[in-house]
Coordinates of C-alpha atoms in Angstrom, one line a residue:
Chain A
M713 CA 15.7 -30.1 -4.0
N714 CA 12.0 -29.3 -3.6
A715 CA 11.8 -30.7 -0.1
M716 CA 14.9 -28.5 0.8
L717 CA 13.3 -25.4 -0.8
H718 CA 10.1 -26.0 1.1
T719 CA 12.0 -26.3 4.4
I720 CA 13.9 -23.0 3.7
E721 CA 10.6 -21.4 2.9
V722 CA 8.9 -22.4 6.1
A723 CA 12.1 -21.2 7.9
G724 CA 11.9 -17.8 6.1
I725 CA 8.3 -17.5 6.9
I726 CA 8.9 -18.2 10.6
A727 CA 11.8 -15.8 10.7
F728 CA 9.9 -13.0 8.9
A729 CA 6.8 -13.6 11.1
S730 CA 9.0 -13.6 14.3
S731 CA 10.4 -10.2 13.4
G732 CA 6.8 -9.0 13.0
F733 CA 5.9 -10.5 16.4
I734 CA 8.7 -8.7 18.1
E735 CA 8.2 -5.4 16.5
A736 CA 4.4 -5.5 17.2
R737 CA 5.1 -6.4 20.8
R738 CA 7.5 -3.5 21.3
K739 CA 4.6 -1.2 20.1
R740 CA 2.3 -2.9 22.8
M741 CA -0.2 -4.2 20.2
D742 CA -2.7 -6.9 21.3
I743 CA -2.8 -10.4 19.7
V744 CA -4.8 -9.4 16.7
G745 CA -2.2 -6.7 16.0
V746 CA 0.6 -9.1 16.5
F747 CA -0.8 -11.7 14.2
T748 CA -1.6 -9.1 11.5
V749 CA 1.8 -7.4 11.6
A750 CA 3.5 -10.9 11.5
F751 CA 1.2 -11.9 8.6
I752 CA 2.0 -8.7 6.6
T753 CA 5.8 -9.1 7.3
A754 CA 5.9 -12.7 6.1
F755 CA 3.5 -12.4 3.1
G756 CA 3.7 -8.7 2.1
G757 CA 6.6 -9.0 -0.4
G758 CA 5.2 -12.1 -2.1
T759 CA 1.7 -10.5 -2.3
L760 CA 3.0 -7.3 -4.0
R761 CA 5.0 -9.5 -6.4
D762 CA 1.9 -11.5 -7.3
L763 CA -0.2 -8.4 -7.8
L764 CA 2.5 -6.8 -10.0
L765 CA 3.0 -9.9 -12.0
D766 CA -0.8 -10.6 -12.0
R767 CA -0.3 -14.1 -10.6
R768 CA -3.4 -15.7 -9.1
P769 CA -4.0 -17.5 -6.9
L770 CA -1.7 -15.6 -4.5
F771 CA 0.9 -17.8 -3.1
W772 CA -0.5 -17.8 0.5
V773 CA -4.0 -18.6 -1.0
E774 CA -2.4 -21.6 -2.8
N775 CA -0.6 -22.7 0.3
Q776 CA -3.4 -22.1 2.9
Q777 CA -1.2 -23.9 5.6
Y778 CA 1.2 -20.9 5.6
P779 CA -1.2 -18.3 7.0
I780 CA -2.6 -21.0 9.4
L781 CA 1.0 -21.6 10.5
V782 CA 1.5 -17.9 11.3
F783 CA -2.0 -17.9 13.1
V784 CA -1.1 -20.8 15.3
L785 CA 2.4 -19.5 16.0
A786 CA 0.8 -16.2 17.1
L787 CA -1.6 -18.1 19.5
I788 CA 1.3 -20.2 20.9
A789 CA 3.9 -17.5 21.1
M790 CA 1.7 -14.8 22.6
P791 CA 2.2 -15.8 26.4
F792 CA 6.0 -16.1 25.8
L793 CA 6.4 -13.1 23.7
R794 CA 7.6 -11.0 26.6
H795 CA 10.4 -13.4 27.0
L796 CA 10.9 -14.3 23.3
R797 CA 13.7 -11.8 22.8
H798 CA 15.7 -13.5 25.5
A799 CA 14.8 -17.1 24.6
V800 CA 15.6 -16.8 20.8
T801 CA 19.1 -15.4 20.5
E802 CA 19.4 -12.5 18.2
S803 CA 21.8 -14.4 15.9
V804 CA 19.3 -17.2 15.3
L805 CA 16.8 -14.8 14.1
E806 CA 19.4 -13.1 11.8
W807 CA 20.4 -16.4 10.2
A808 CA 16.8 -17.3 9.5
D809 CA 16.0 -13.9 8.2
A810 CA 19.1 -14.0 5.9
L811 CA 17.9 -17.4 4.6
G812 CA 14.3 -16.1 4.1
L813 CA 15.7 -13.1 2.3
G814 CA 17.7 -15.2 0.0
L815 CA 14.9 -17.6 -0.8
F816 CA 12.2 -15.0 -1.2
S817 CA 14.3 -12.8 -3.4
V818 CA 15.7 -15.5 -5.7
T819 CA 12.3 -17.3 -6.2
G820 CA 10.8 -13.9 -6.9
T821 CA 13.3 -13.3 -9.7
S822 CA 12.6 -16.8 -11.0
L823 CA 8.9 -16.2 -11.1
A824 CA 9.3 -12.9 -12.9
L825 CA 11.5 -14.6 -15.4
E826 CA 8.8 -17.2 -16.0
A827 CA 6.4 -14.3 -16.6
E828 CA 8.9 -13.1 -19.3
M829 CA 9.7 -9.8 -17.7
P830 CA 12.8 -8.0 -19.0
V831 CA 15.9 -8.8 -17.1
F832 CA 16.4 -5.7 -15.0
I833 CA 12.7 -5.9 -13.9
C834 CA 13.3 -9.5 -12.8
A835 CA 16.1 -8.3 -10.5
M836 CA 13.8 -5.7 -9.1
M837 CA 10.9 -8.0 -8.6
G838 CA 13.3 -10.3 -6.6
V839 CA 14.3 -7.4 -4.3
I840 CA 10.8 -6.3 -3.9
T841 CA 9.6 -9.9 -2.9
G842 CA 12.4 -10.1 -0.4
I843 CA 12.3 -6.7 1.3
F844 CA 8.7 -5.5 1.0
G845 CA 7.3 -7.4 3.9
G846 CA 9.7 -5.7 6.2
V847 CA 9.0 -2.3 4.7
L848 CA 5.3 -2.7 5.3
R849 CA 5.9 -3.9 8.9
D850 CA 7.9 -0.8 9.6
V851 CA 5.4 1.6 7.9
I852 CA 2.6 0.1 10.0
C853 CA 4.6 0.3 13.1
N854 CA 5.3 4.0 12.2
E855 CA 9.0 3.7 11.7
I856 CA 11.2 4.6 8.7
P857 CA 11.8 1.2 7.1
L858 CA 14.9 -0.5 8.4
V859 CA 16.1 -1.5 5.0
F860 CA 16.3 2.2 3.9
R861 CA 18.1 3.4 7.0
R862 CA 21.8 3.4 6.9
S863 CA 22.7 0.0 8.3
Q864 CA 24.4 -3.2 7.3
L865 CA 23.8 -4.2 3.6
Y866 CA 20.4 -5.8 3.2
A867 CA 18.6 -5.0 -0.1
T868 CA 22.1 -5.0 -1.8
C869 CA 22.6 -8.7 -0.8
A870 CA 19.3 -9.6 -2.3
F871 CA 20.1 -7.6 -5.5
S872 CA 23.4 -9.4 -5.9
G873 CA 21.9 -12.8 -5.4
C874 CA 19.2 -12.1 -7.9
W875 CA 21.9 -11.1 -10.5
V876 CA 23.9 -14.3 -9.7
F877 CA 20.7 -16.3 -10.4
L878 CA 20.0 -14.3 -13.6
F879 CA 23.6 -14.8 -14.9
L880 CA 23.7 -18.5 -14.3
N881 CA 20.3 -18.8 -16.0
W882 CA 21.5 -16.9 -19.0
L883 CA 24.5 -19.4 -19.1
Q884 CA 21.8 -22.1 -19.2
A885 CA 22.8 -23.6 -15.9
S886 CA 20.1 -25.9 -14.4
E887 CA 17.2 -24.3 -12.5
A888 CA 18.3 -26.0 -9.3
L889 CA 21.9 -24.8 -9.5
S890 CA 21.0 -21.2 -10.4
L891 CA 18.5 -21.0 -7.5
L892 CA 20.9 -22.5 -5.1
A893 CA 23.7 -20.2 -6.1
G894 CA 21.5 -17.1 -5.9
I895 CA 20.2 -18.1 -2.4
C896 CA 23.6 -18.9 -1.1
T897 CA 25.1 -15.6 -2.4
T898 CA 22.4 -13.6 -0.8
F899 CA 22.7 -15.5 2.4
A900 CA 26.5 -15.4 2.6
L901 CA 26.7 -11.7 1.7
R902 CA 24.1 -10.9 4.4
I903 CA 25.9 -12.9 7.1
L904 CA 29.3 -11.3 6.2
A905 CA 27.7 -7.8 6.2
I906 CA 26.4 -8.3 9.7
R907 CA 29.7 -10.0 10.8
F908 CA 32.0 -7.3 9.4
D909 CA 29.6 -4.4 9.7
W910 CA 29.6 -3.6 6.0
K911 CA 27.7 -0.5 5.2
L912 CA 27.0 1.5 2.0
P913 CA 28.2 5.1 1.7
A914 CA 25.6 7.7 2.7
Chain B
M41 CA 3.3 15.3 -30.5
N42 CA 4.4 11.8 -29.3
A43 CA 8.0 12.9 -29.0
M44 CA 6.9 15.9 -27.1
L45 CA 4.9 13.7 -24.7
H46 CA 7.8 11.4 -24.3
T47 CA 10.1 14.3 -23.4
I48 CA 7.7 15.6 -20.9
E49 CA 7.3 12.1 -19.3
V50 CA 11.0 11.8 -18.9
A51 CA 11.2 15.3 -17.4
G52 CA 8.4 14.4 -15.0
I53 CA 10.1 11.1 -13.9
I54 CA 13.3 13.0 -13.3
A55 CA 11.4 15.7 -11.3
F56 CA 9.5 13.1 -9.2
A57 CA 12.7 10.9 -8.8
S58 CA 14.6 14.0 -7.6
S59 CA 12.1 14.9 -5.0
G60 CA 12.5 11.3 -3.8
F61 CA 16.3 11.7 -3.7
I62 CA 16.1 14.8 -1.7
E63 CA 13.6 13.5 0.9
A64 CA 15.4 10.2 1.3
R65 CA 18.7 12.1 1.8
R66 CA 17.2 14.3 4.4
K67 CA 16.2 11.1 6.3
R68 CA 19.9 9.9 6.0
M69 CA 19.1 6.8 3.9
D70 CA 21.9 4.9 2.1
I71 CA 22.0 4.5 -1.6
V72 CA 19.6 1.6 -1.7
G73 CA 17.1 3.6 0.3
V74 CA 17.6 6.7 -1.9
F75 CA 17.0 4.6 -5.1
T76 CA 14.0 2.9 -3.8
V77 CA 12.4 6.0 -2.5
A78 CA 13.0 7.7 -5.8
F79 CA 11.6 4.7 -7.7
I80 CA 8.5 4.6 -5.6
T81 CA 7.9 8.4 -6.0
A82 CA 8.3 8.3 -9.8
F83 CA 6.3 5.1 -10.5
G84 CA 4.0 4.7 -7.5
G85 CA 1.1 6.6 -9.0
G86 CA 1.2 4.9 -12.3
T87 CA 1.6 1.5 -10.7
L88 CA -1.5 2.0 -8.5
R89 CA -3.4 3.1 -11.6
D90 CA -2.3 0.1 -13.5
L91 CA -3.3 -2.2 -10.6
L92 CA -6.7 -0.5 -10.2
L93 CA -7.4 -0.7 -14.0
D94 CA -5.9 -4.2 -14.2
R95 CA -3.5 -3.0 -17.0
R96 CA -0.6 -5.3 -17.8
P97 CA 2.3 -5.1 -18.4
L98 CA 2.8 -2.2 -15.9
F99 CA 4.0 1.0 -17.6
W100 CA 7.5 0.7 -16.1
V101 CA 7.8 -2.9 -17.2
E102 CA 6.8 -2.0 -20.7
N103 CA 9.4 0.9 -20.6
Q104 CA 12.3 -0.9 -18.9
Q105 CA 14.5 2.1 -19.6
Y106 CA 12.6 4.2 -17.1
P107 CA 13.6 2.3 -14.0
I108 CA 17.1 1.9 -15.4
L109 CA 17.2 5.7 -15.8
V110 CA 16.3 6.2 -12.2
F111 CA 18.9 3.6 -11.2
V112 CA 21.7 5.3 -13.1
L113 CA 20.6 8.7 -11.9
A114 CA 20.8 7.4 -8.3
L115 CA 24.4 6.1 -8.9
I116 CA 25.5 9.3 -10.6
A117 CA 23.8 11.7 -8.2
M118 CA 24.7 10.0 -4.9
P119 CA 28.1 11.8 -4.4
F120 CA 26.5 15.1 -5.3
L121 CA 23.3 14.7 -3.4
R122 CA 24.7 16.6 -0.4
H123 CA 25.0 19.6 -2.6
L124 CA 22.0 18.9 -4.9
R125 CA 19.7 21.2 -3.0
H126 CA 22.0 24.1 -3.8
A127 CA 23.0 23.2 -7.3
V128 CA 19.4 22.7 -8.6
T129 CA 17.4 25.6 -7.7
E130 CA 14.1 25.1 -6.0
S131 CA 12.1 26.6 -8.9
V132 CA 13.6 24.3 -11.5
L133 CA 12.3 21.4 -9.4
E134 CA 8.9 23.0 -9.0
W135 CA 8.5 23.6 -12.7
A136 CA 9.5 20.0 -13.6
D137 CA 7.2 18.7 -10.9
A138 CA 4.4 20.7 -12.1
L139 CA 4.9 19.4 -15.6
G140 CA 5.1 15.8 -14.4
L141 CA 1.9 16.4 -12.4
G142 CA 0.1 17.6 -15.4
L143 CA 1.3 14.8 -17.7
F144 CA 0.8 11.9 -15.2
S145 CA -2.6 13.1 -14.1
V146 CA -4.0 13.8 -17.7
T147 CA -2.6 10.6 -19.3
G148 CA -4.0 8.7 -16.3
T149 CA -7.5 10.1 -17.0
S150 CA -7.0 9.2 -20.7
L151 CA -6.1 5.6 -19.9
A152 CA -9.1 5.3 -17.6
L153 CA -11.4 6.6 -20.3
E154 CA -9.9 4.0 -22.7
A155 CA -10.8 1.4 -20.1
E156 CA -14.3 2.7 -20.2
M157 CA -14.6 3.8 -16.7
P158 CA -17.4 6.2 -15.7
V159 CA -16.5 9.8 -15.9
F160 CA -16.1 10.8 -12.3
I161 CA -13.9 7.7 -11.8
C162 CA -11.7 8.8 -14.8
A163 CA -11.0 12.2 -13.1
M164 CA -10.1 10.4 -9.8
M165 CA -7.8 7.9 -11.6
G166 CA -6.0 10.9 -13.0
V167 CA -5.5 12.5 -9.7
I168 CA -4.4 9.2 -8.2
T169 CA -1.9 8.7 -10.9
G170 CA -0.5 12.2 -10.4
I171 CA -0.2 12.4 -6.6
F172 CA 0.1 8.9 -5.3
G173 CA 3.9 8.6 -5.8
G174 CA 4.4 11.6 -3.6
V175 CA 2.0 10.1 -1.0
L176 CA 3.9 6.9 -0.8
R177 CA 7.2 8.8 -0.6
D178 CA 6.0 10.7 2.4
V179 CA 4.4 7.7 4.1
I180 CA 7.7 5.7 3.8
C181 CA 9.6 8.7 5.1
N182 CA 7.2 8.7 8.0
E183 CA 5.7 12.1 7.3
I184 CA 2.1 13.2 6.7
P185 CA 1.8 13.3 2.9
L186 CA 2.6 16.8 1.6
V187 CA -0.5 16.9 -0.7
F188 CA -2.9 16.5 2.2
R189 CA -1.3 19.1 4.4
R190 CA -2.5 22.6 4.0
S191 CA -0.3 24.1 1.4
Q192 CA -0.6 25.6 -2.1
L193 CA -3.0 23.9 -4.4
Y194 CA -1.7 20.6 -5.7
A195 CA -4.3 17.8 -6.1
T196 CA -6.8 20.5 -7.0
C197 CA -4.7 21.6 -10.1
A198 CA -4.6 17.9 -11.3
F199 CA -8.3 17.6 -10.7
S200 CA -9.1 20.7 -12.7
G201 CA -6.8 19.6 -15.5
C202 CA -8.5 16.2 -15.8
W203 CA -11.9 17.8 -16.0
V204 CA -10.7 20.1 -18.8
F205 CA -9.5 17.0 -20.7
L206 CA -12.7 15.2 -20.1
F207 CA -14.8 18.2 -21.2
L208 CA -12.8 18.7 -24.5
N209 CA -12.9 15.0 -25.1
W210 CA -16.7 15.0 -24.6
L211 CA -16.9 17.9 -27.2
Q212 CA -15.0 15.5 -29.4
A213 CA -12.0 17.5 -29.7
S214 CA -8.9 15.6 -31.0
E215 CA -7.0 13.5 -28.5
A216 CA -3.9 15.7 -28.9
L217 CA -5.7 18.9 -28.2
S218 CA -7.6 17.6 -25.2
L219 CA -4.4 16.1 -23.7
L220 CA -2.4 19.3 -24.3
A221 CA -5.1 21.5 -22.8
G222 CA -5.4 19.4 -19.7
I223 CA -1.7 19.3 -19.1
C224 CA -1.4 23.0 -19.6
T225 CA -4.3 23.7 -17.3
T226 CA -2.7 21.7 -14.5
F227 CA 0.7 23.2 -15.1
A228 CA -0.5 26.7 -15.2
L229 CA -2.7 26.4 -12.2
R230 CA 0.1 24.8 -10.1
I231 CA 2.6 27.5 -11.1
L232 CA 0.1 30.3 -10.3
A233 CA -0.7 28.6 -6.9
I234 CA 2.9 28.6 -6.0
R235 CA 3.4 32.2 -7.3
F236 CA 0.5 33.7 -5.5
D237 CA 0.3 31.3 -2.6
W238 CA -3.2 30.1 -3.3
K239 CA -4.5 27.7 -0.6
L240 CA -7.7 25.9 0.1
P241 CA -9.8 26.8 3.2
A242 CA -9.1 24.5 6.0
Chain C
M1416 CA -33.3 -7.9 1.9
N1417 CA -31.3 -6.3 -0.9
A1418 CA -32.7 -2.8 0.0
M1419 CA -31.7 -3.4 3.6
L1420 CA -28.2 -4.4 2.7
H1421 CA -27.9 -1.3 0.5
T1422 CA -29.0 0.9 3.2
I1423 CA -26.5 -0.6 5.7
E1424 CA -23.8 -0.3 3.1
V1425 CA -24.5 3.5 2.7
A1426 CA -24.6 3.8 6.5
G1427 CA -21.2 2.0 6.7
I1428 CA -19.7 4.2 4.0
I1429 CA -20.9 7.4 5.7
A1430 CA -19.6 6.2 9.1
F1431 CA -16.2 5.2 7.7
A1432 CA -15.9 8.3 5.7
S1433 CA -16.8 10.4 8.8
S1434 CA -14.0 8.9 10.8
G1435 CA -11.8 9.9 8.0
F1436 CA -13.1 13.4 8.0
I1437 CA -12.5 13.8 11.7
E1438 CA -9.0 12.2 11.7
A1439 CA -7.9 14.4 8.6
R1440 CA -9.3 17.6 10.3
R1441 CA -7.4 16.7 13.5
K1442 CA -4.3 16.7 11.3
R1443 CA -5.2 20.1 9.8
M1444 CA -5.5 18.9 6.2
D1445 CA -7.3 21.0 3.6
I1446 CA -10.4 19.9 1.8
V1447 CA -8.5 17.7 -0.8
G1448 CA -6.8 15.9 2.1
V1449 CA -10.0 15.5 4.0
F1450 CA -11.8 14.1 0.9
T1451 CA -8.9 11.7 0.0
V1452 CA -8.6 10.4 3.5
A1453 CA -12.3 9.9 3.8
F1454 CA -12.3 8.1 0.5
I1455 CA -9.4 5.8 1.4
T1456 CA -11.0 5.0 4.8
A1457 CA -14.4 4.1 3.1
F1458 CA -13.1 2.2 0.1
G1459 CA -9.6 1.0 1.1
G1460 CA -10.6 -2.3 2.5
G1461 CA -12.9 -3.2 -0.4
T1462 CA -10.3 -2.2 -2.9
L1463 CA -7.6 -4.3 -1.4
R1464 CA -10.1 -7.3 -1.3
D1465 CA -10.9 -6.7 -5.0
L1466 CA -7.2 -6.6 -5.9
L1467 CA -6.4 -9.8 -3.9
L1468 CA -9.4 -11.6 -5.4
D1469 CA -8.7 -10.1 -8.9
R1470 CA -12.3 -8.8 -9.1
R1471 CA -13.0 -6.1 -11.7
P1472 CA -14.6 -3.6 -12.0
L1473 CA -13.8 -2.5 -8.5
F1474 CA -16.9 -2.1 -6.3
W1475 CA -16.6 1.7 -6.2
V1476 CA -16.2 1.8 -10.0
E1477 CA -19.3 -0.3 -10.4
N1478 CA -21.1 1.9 -7.9
Q1479 CA -19.9 5.3 -9.1
Q1480 CA -22.5 6.9 -6.8
Y1481 CA -20.5 6.0 -3.7
P1482 CA -17.4 8.1 -4.4
I1483 CA -19.6 10.9 -5.5
L1484 CA -21.5 10.6 -2.2
V1485 CA -18.3 11.0 -0.3
F1486 CA -17.2 13.9 -2.5
V1487 CA -20.4 15.7 -1.9
L1488 CA -20.4 14.9 1.8
A1489 CA -16.8 16.4 1.9
L1490 CA -18.0 19.6 0.3
I1491 CA -21.1 20.0 2.5
A1492 CA -19.4 18.9 5.7
M1493 CA -16.3 21.1 5.4
P1494 CA -17.6 24.3 6.9
F1495 CA -19.2 22.3 9.8
L1496 CA -16.3 20.0 10.4
R1497 CA -14.9 22.1 13.2
H1498 CA -18.2 21.4 15.0
L1499 CA -18.9 18.0 13.8
R1500 CA -17.4 16.2 16.8
H1501 CA -19.9 17.9 19.0
A1502 CA -22.9 17.8 16.6
V1503 CA -22.7 14.0 16.0
T1504 CA -22.4 12.3 19.3
E1505 CA -19.5 9.8 19.7
S1506 CA -22.0 6.9 20.1
V1507 CA -23.8 7.5 16.8
L1508 CA -20.5 7.2 15.0
E1509 CA -19.7 4.1 16.9
W1510 CA -22.9 2.3 16.0
A1511 CA -22.7 3.3 12.4
D1512 CA -19.0 2.1 12.4
A1513 CA -20.0 -1.2 14.0
L1514 CA -22.7 -1.6 11.4
G1515 CA -20.3 -0.9 8.6
L1516 CA -17.6 -3.2 10.1
G1517 CA -20.1 -6.1 10.2
L1518 CA -21.4 -5.5 6.7
F1519 CA -18.0 -5.0 5.0
S1520 CA -16.5 -8.0 6.7
V1521 CA -19.2 -10.5 6.2
T1522 CA -19.8 -9.4 2.5
G1523 CA -16.1 -9.7 2.1
T1524 CA -16.1 -13.2 3.2
S1525 CA -19.0 -14.0 1.0
L1526 CA -17.3 -12.6 -2.1
A1527 CA -14.1 -14.7 -1.3
L1528 CA -16.3 -17.8 -0.9
E1529 CA -17.9 -17.1 -4.3
A1530 CA -14.3 -16.9 -5.7
E1531 CA -13.8 -20.3 -4.3
M1532 CA -11.0 -19.4 -1.9
P1533 CA -10.2 -22.0 0.9
V1534 CA -12.2 -21.3 4.1
F1535 CA -9.5 -19.9 6.4
I1536 CA -8.6 -17.4 3.5
C1537 CA -12.3 -16.4 3.3
A1538 CA -12.4 -15.4 7.0
M1539 CA -9.1 -13.4 6.5
M1540 CA -10.5 -11.7 3.4
G1541 CA -13.5 -10.6 5.4
V1542 CA -11.4 -9.2 8.1
I1543 CA -9.1 -7.3 5.5
T1544 CA -12.2 -5.9 3.9
G1545 CA -13.6 -4.6 7.2
I1546 CA -10.5 -3.2 8.8
F1547 CA -8.1 -2.2 6.0
G1548 CA -9.7 1.2 5.3
G1549 CA -9.0 2.3 8.9
V1550 CA -5.5 0.9 8.8
L1551 CA -4.7 3.0 5.6
R1552 CA -6.3 6.1 7.3
D1553 CA -4.1 5.8 10.3
V1554 CA -0.9 5.0 8.2
I1555 CA -1.5 8.1 6.1
C1556 CA -2.2 10.2 9.2
N1557 CA 1.1 9.0 10.6
E1558 CA -0.4 7.0 13.5
I1559 CA 0.0 3.4 14.5
P1560 CA -3.3 1.8 13.3
L1561 CA -6.0 1.9 15.9
V1562 CA -7.1 -1.6 15.3
F1563 CA -3.6 -2.9 16.1
R1564 CA -3.3 -0.9 19.4
R1565 CA -4.5 -2.5 22.6
S1566 CA -8.1 -1.3 22.8
Q1567 CA -11.6 -2.7 22.8
L1568 CA -12.2 -5.7 20.5
Y1569 CA -12.4 -4.7 16.9
A1570 CA -10.8 -7.1 14.3
T1571 CA -11.8 -10.0 16.6
C1572 CA -15.5 -9.1 16.3
A1573 CA -15.1 -9.1 12.4
F1574 CA -13.3 -12.4 12.6
S1575 CA -16.0 -14.0 14.7
G1576 CA -18.8 -12.7 12.6
C1577 CA -17.1 -14.1 9.4
W1578 CA -16.8 -17.6 11.0
V1579 CA -20.6 -17.5 12.0
F1580 CA -21.3 -16.7 8.3
L1581 CA -19.0 -19.5 7.1
F1582 CA -20.5 -22.0 9.6
L1583 CA -24.1 -21.3 8.7
N1584 CA -23.1 -21.4 5.0
W1585 CA -21.5 -24.9 5.6
L1586 CA -24.8 -26.0 7.3
Q1587 CA -26.4 -24.9 4.0
A1588 CA -28.5 -22.2 5.6
S1589 CA -29.8 -19.6 3.1
E1590 CA -27.6 -16.8 1.9
A1591 CA -29.7 -14.2 3.5
L1592 CA -29.8 -15.9 6.9
S1593 CA -26.0 -16.5 6.9
L1594 CA -25.2 -12.9 6.0
L1595 CA -27.6 -11.5 8.6
A1596 CA -26.3 -13.7 11.3
G1597 CA -22.7 -12.8 10.6
I1598 CA -23.5 -9.1 10.5
C1599 CA -25.5 -9.2 13.7
T1600 CA -22.7 -11.2 15.4
T1601 CA -20.0 -8.7 14.5
F1602 CA -22.3 -5.7 15.3
A1603 CA -23.4 -7.1 18.7
L1604 CA -19.9 -8.1 19.7
R1605 CA -18.5 -4.7 18.9
I1606 CA -21.2 -2.9 20.8
L1607 CA -20.7 -5.1 23.8
A1608 CA -16.9 -4.7 23.6
I1609 CA -17.3 -0.9 23.7
R1610 CA -20.0 -1.1 26.5
F1611 CA -18.1 -3.4 28.8
D1612 CA -14.6 -2.5 27.8
W1613 CA -13.6 -5.9 26.5
K1614 CA -9.9 -6.2 25.6
L1615 CA -7.5 -8.9 24.5
P1616 CA -4.6 -9.8 26.7
A1617 CA -1.4 -8.1 25.7

């Protein structure tokens, strides 16, 4: 279980960092900009969650290998970035991003629950953990955040997955089962939303 | 006194959230975007204050009903939002916003004083609490923050009200009197600034 | 040594605040906007560092004279701001900014080391301390942050200086020597980058 979570986490970080790479490149930033935007995209949500819950050390300080991973990726990827959009197909990125969204959201909710937050707050902390990296990426790149624009369900998938986790937890299901169900719900909803172009009313 | 403060606080949250609704709608966001922007507008200032003063639990975690209120408002208001600008007259919003500004600023100063901050810092914490939600709203909606643009006095009203509170407190007036005087000063100055179009030199 | 550091710190604050003044004026903000943007530019990086490291009181709360200094500067400078760009030559600003960058970055790294962060994190905390004020200034002024755009080396200088400090510290050189070497490296690299137009590949 733990090894699986760890693998998904690394996949999520790589997916989020990649979306940062691509966005930063589109804005013609240099390598420092590319690395910083990737870093903020991958770790922004978890950092805000840790600040709000007053958790120390921050998760990327505890796992120093994560920022180093992003740093090395930025160094390696830089020469290829011009071609990255073509090399990595859009749908690979979307799947990894959906996985990362599920994992970050549901573990965010789980950490908030551990910190004994009230239940509605737990769901919100999950969504914040999942989406805030992307919000910061877009704010820094001077765009209206993608998750707020009218497009296929995104935050809603995370919100649903967090409630599935909270519901199973309340039924006293095992931690592993609840986490897995929440992550799968988020992931499946997001993939379906992209596939069938589900949108919220505006 | 406490019941009155509570009522003003709810009025302030509704006013700040409404400005978030309206701004988010203008940018064509979907309901998740509308809720999130409203949430950030209503709670952003107080959250930053709590982070800077290291206060936990955060005020919207302690009062779980506040975020739920904004969530329910977003659900209810969504179908009407297209018409909200006409239904709610501009001046009702301005009065509620001025009330919220006064309340948030002066209570922010009071909390900073409790945390034994130096006096100039207390005044600044008050202003931060009062204006930062609107700043975040505008940054996310990709605008230069309204309070920084040249327009009718806004932050200045909050700043003045905070100093009135601090001055009365220094004279050892009762807490209730000081709070009330500070809130009224901010409120009155803001209403007058709108009425007579007072602006700062640029 | 301490007096020298203090002098550099005040020079750095004035330099960072001035860049905030100028940027805010260019966006036609009023005096409250000008003060706030200057404040955020000068103290944003250190504040984020203090939040991430959970250090309290914040450095500008501990040194109340710093925000007061910026406040007074804003009051005095306001009438002259229209002419400030001509009065203060560009290169004076650049030298002060480079000094501030060196000082803020290297002391940031030193504080992270004191808080027993792992070494790569220490270097990142230094860079965050040095550059984040400017990032916030540009985000608020609705620009893509200057340090991320392709221009002469900036964050890279800070990053290098932080590693010089960490390396000397690891060799058990005295605190004063390590700090000085780190600051001078950052400062010299930045001045050279401007002089010879060094850029990173994009």
